[in-house]
Tab-separated table of N, CA and C in Angstrom:
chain	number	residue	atom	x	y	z
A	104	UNK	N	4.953	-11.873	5.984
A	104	UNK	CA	4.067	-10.743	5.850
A	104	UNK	C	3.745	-10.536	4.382
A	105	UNK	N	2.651	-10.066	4.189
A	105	UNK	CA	1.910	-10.040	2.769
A	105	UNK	C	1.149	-9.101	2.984
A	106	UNK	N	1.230	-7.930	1.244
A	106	UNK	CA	0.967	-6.887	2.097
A	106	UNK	C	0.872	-5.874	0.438
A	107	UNK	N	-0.133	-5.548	0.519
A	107	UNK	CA	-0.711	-4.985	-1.189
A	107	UNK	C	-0.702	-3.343	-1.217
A	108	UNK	N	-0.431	-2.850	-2.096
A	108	UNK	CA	0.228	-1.149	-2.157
A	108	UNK	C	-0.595	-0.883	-3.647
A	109	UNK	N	-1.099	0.125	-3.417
A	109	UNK	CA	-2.089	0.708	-4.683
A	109	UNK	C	-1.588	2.072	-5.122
A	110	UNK	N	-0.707	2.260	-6.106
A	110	UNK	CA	-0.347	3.482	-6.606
A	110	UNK	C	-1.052	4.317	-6.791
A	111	UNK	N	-1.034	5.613	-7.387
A	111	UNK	CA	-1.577	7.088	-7.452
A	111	UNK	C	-2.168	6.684	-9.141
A	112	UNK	N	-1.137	6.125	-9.458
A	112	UNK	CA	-1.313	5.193	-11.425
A	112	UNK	C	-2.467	4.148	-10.940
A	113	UNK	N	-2.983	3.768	-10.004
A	113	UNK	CA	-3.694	2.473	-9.745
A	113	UNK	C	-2.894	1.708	-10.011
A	114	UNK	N	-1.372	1.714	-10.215
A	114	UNK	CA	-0.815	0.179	-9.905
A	114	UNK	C	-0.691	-0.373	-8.524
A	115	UNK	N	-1.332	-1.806	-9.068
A	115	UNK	CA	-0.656	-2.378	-7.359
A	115	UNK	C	0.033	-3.721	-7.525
A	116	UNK	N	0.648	-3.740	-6.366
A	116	UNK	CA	2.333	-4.427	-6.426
A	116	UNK	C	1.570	-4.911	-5.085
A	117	UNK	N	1.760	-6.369	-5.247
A	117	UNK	CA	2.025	-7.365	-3.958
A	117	UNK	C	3.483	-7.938	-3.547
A	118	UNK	N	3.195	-7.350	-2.074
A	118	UNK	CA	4.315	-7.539	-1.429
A	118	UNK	C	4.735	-8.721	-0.607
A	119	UNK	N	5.100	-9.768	-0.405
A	119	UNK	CA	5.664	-10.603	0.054
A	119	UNK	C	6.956	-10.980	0.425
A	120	UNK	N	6.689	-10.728	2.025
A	120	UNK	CA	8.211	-10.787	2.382
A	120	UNK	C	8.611	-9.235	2.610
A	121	UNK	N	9.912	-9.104	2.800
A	121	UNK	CA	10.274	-7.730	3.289
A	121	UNK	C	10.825	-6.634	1.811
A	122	UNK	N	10.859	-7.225	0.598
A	122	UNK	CA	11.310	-6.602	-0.541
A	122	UNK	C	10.210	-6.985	-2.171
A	123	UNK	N	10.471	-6.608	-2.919
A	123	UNK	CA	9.630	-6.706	-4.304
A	123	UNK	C	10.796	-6.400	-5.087
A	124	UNK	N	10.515	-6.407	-6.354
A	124	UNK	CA	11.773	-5.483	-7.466
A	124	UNK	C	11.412	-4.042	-7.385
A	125	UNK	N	10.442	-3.363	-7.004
A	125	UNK	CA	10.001	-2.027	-6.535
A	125	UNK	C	10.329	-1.159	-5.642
A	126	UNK	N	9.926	-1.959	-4.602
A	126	UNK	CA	9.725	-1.640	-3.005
A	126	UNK	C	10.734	-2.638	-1.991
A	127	UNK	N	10.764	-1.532	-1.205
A	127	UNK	CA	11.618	-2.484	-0.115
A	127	UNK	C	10.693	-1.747	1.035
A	128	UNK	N	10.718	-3.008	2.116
A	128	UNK	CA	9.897	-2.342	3.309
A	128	UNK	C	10.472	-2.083	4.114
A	129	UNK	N	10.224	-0.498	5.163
A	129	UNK	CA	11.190	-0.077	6.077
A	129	UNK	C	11.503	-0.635	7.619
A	130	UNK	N	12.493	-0.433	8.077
A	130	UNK	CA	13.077	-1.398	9.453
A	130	UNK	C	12.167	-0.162	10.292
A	131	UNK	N	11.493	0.962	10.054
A	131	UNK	CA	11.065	1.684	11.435
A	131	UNK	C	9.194	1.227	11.511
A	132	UNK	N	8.756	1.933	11.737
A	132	UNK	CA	7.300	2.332	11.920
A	132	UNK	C	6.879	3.588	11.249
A	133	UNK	N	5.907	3.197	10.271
A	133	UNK	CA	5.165	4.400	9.301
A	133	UNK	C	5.058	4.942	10.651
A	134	UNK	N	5.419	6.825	9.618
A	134	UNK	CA	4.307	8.212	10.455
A	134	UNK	C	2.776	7.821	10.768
A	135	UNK	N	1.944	8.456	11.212
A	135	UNK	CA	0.719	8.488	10.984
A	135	UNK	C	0.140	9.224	9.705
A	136	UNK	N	-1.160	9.287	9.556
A	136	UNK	CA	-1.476	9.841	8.231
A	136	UNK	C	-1.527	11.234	8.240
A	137	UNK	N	-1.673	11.808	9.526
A	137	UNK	CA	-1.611	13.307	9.102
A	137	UNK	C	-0.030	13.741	9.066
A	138	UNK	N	0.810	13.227	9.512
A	138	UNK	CA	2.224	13.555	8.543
A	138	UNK	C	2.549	13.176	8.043
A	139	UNK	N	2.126	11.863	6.927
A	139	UNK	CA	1.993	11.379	5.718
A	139	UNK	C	1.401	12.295	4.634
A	140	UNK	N	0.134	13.259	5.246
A	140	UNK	CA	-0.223	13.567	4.393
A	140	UNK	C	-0.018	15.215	4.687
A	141	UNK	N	0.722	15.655	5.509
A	141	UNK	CA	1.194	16.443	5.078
A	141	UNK	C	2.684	16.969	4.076
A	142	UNK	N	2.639	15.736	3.468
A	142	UNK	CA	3.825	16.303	2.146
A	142	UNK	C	2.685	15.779	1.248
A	143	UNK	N	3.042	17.198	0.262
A	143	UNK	CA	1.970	17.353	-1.065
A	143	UNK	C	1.566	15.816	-1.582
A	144	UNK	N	3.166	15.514	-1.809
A	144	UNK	CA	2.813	14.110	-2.834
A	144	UNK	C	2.238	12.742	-2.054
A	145	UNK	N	1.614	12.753	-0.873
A	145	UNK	CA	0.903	11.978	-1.085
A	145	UNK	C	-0.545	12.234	-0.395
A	146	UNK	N	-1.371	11.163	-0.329
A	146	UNK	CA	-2.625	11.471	-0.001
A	146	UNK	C	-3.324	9.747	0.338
A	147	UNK	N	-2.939	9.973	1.822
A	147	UNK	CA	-2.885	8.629	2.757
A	147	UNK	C	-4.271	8.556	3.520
A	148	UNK	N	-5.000	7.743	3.215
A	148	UNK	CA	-6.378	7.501	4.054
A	148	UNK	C	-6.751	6.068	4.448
A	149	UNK	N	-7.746	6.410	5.800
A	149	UNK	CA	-8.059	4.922	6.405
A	149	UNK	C	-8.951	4.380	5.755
A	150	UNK	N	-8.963	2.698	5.334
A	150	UNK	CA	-9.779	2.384	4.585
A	150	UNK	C	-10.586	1.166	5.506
A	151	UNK	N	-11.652	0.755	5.220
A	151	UNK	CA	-12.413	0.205	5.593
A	151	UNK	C	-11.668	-1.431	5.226
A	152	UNK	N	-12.192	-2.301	6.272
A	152	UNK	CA	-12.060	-3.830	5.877
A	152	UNK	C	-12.313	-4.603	4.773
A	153	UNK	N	-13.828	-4.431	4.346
A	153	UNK	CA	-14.159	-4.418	2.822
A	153	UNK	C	-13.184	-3.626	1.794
A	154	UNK	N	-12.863	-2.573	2.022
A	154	UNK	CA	-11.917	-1.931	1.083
A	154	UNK	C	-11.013	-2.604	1.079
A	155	UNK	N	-10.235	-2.927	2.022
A	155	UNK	CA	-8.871	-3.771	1.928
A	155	UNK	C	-9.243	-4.874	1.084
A	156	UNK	N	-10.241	-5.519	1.452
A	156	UNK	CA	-10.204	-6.946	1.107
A	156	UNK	C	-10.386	-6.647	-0.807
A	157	UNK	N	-11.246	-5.786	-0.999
A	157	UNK	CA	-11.486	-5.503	-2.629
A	157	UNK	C	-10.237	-5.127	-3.453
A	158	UNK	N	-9.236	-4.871	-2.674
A	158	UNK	CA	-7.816	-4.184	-3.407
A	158	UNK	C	-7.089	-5.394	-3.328
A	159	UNK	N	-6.881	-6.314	-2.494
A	159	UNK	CA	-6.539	-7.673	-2.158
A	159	UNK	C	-6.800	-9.001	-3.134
A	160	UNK	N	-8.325	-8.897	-2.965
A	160	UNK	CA	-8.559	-9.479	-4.185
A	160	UNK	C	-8.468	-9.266	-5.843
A	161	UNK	N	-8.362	-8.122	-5.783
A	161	UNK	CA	-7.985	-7.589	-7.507
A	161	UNK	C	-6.351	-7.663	-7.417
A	162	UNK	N	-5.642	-7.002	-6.550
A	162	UNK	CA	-4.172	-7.824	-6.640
A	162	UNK	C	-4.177	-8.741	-7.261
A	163	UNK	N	-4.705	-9.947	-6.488
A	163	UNK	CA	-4.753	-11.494	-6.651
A	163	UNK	C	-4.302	-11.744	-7.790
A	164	UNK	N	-5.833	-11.048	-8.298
A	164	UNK	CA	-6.325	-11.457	-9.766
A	164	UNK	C	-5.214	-10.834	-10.575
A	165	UNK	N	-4.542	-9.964	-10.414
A	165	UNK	CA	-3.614	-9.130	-11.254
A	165	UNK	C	-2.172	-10.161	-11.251
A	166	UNK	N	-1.797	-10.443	-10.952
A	166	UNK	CA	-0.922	-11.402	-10.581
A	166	UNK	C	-0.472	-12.220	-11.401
């Protein structure tokens, strides 16, 4: 699994595999976004296919 995360800083960290030096990925199933986004600190939205792919590819490139 491969799998790109875009900070609040605009950092983004590619994920590969189940861990990073950052992030570790969880054994359950994310909430949905409206109880994601109901705690202040974050602010979780659905993004379009093109969107994914544009954050994907600038990863890449960041890399």
């Amino acid at each position: 699994m491969v799998s790109t995360s875009v900070s609040r800083n605009n950092r983004v960290v590619r994920i590969t595999g189940r861990d990073t030096d950052t992030i570790g990925l969880g054994e359950i199933p994310c909430p949905g976004l409206e109880e994601i986004n109901s705690q202040e600190e974050f602010h979780a939205v659905t993004i379009t296919e093109a969107e994914f792919e544009a954050a994907w590819v600038h990863a890449h490139r960041s890399a």
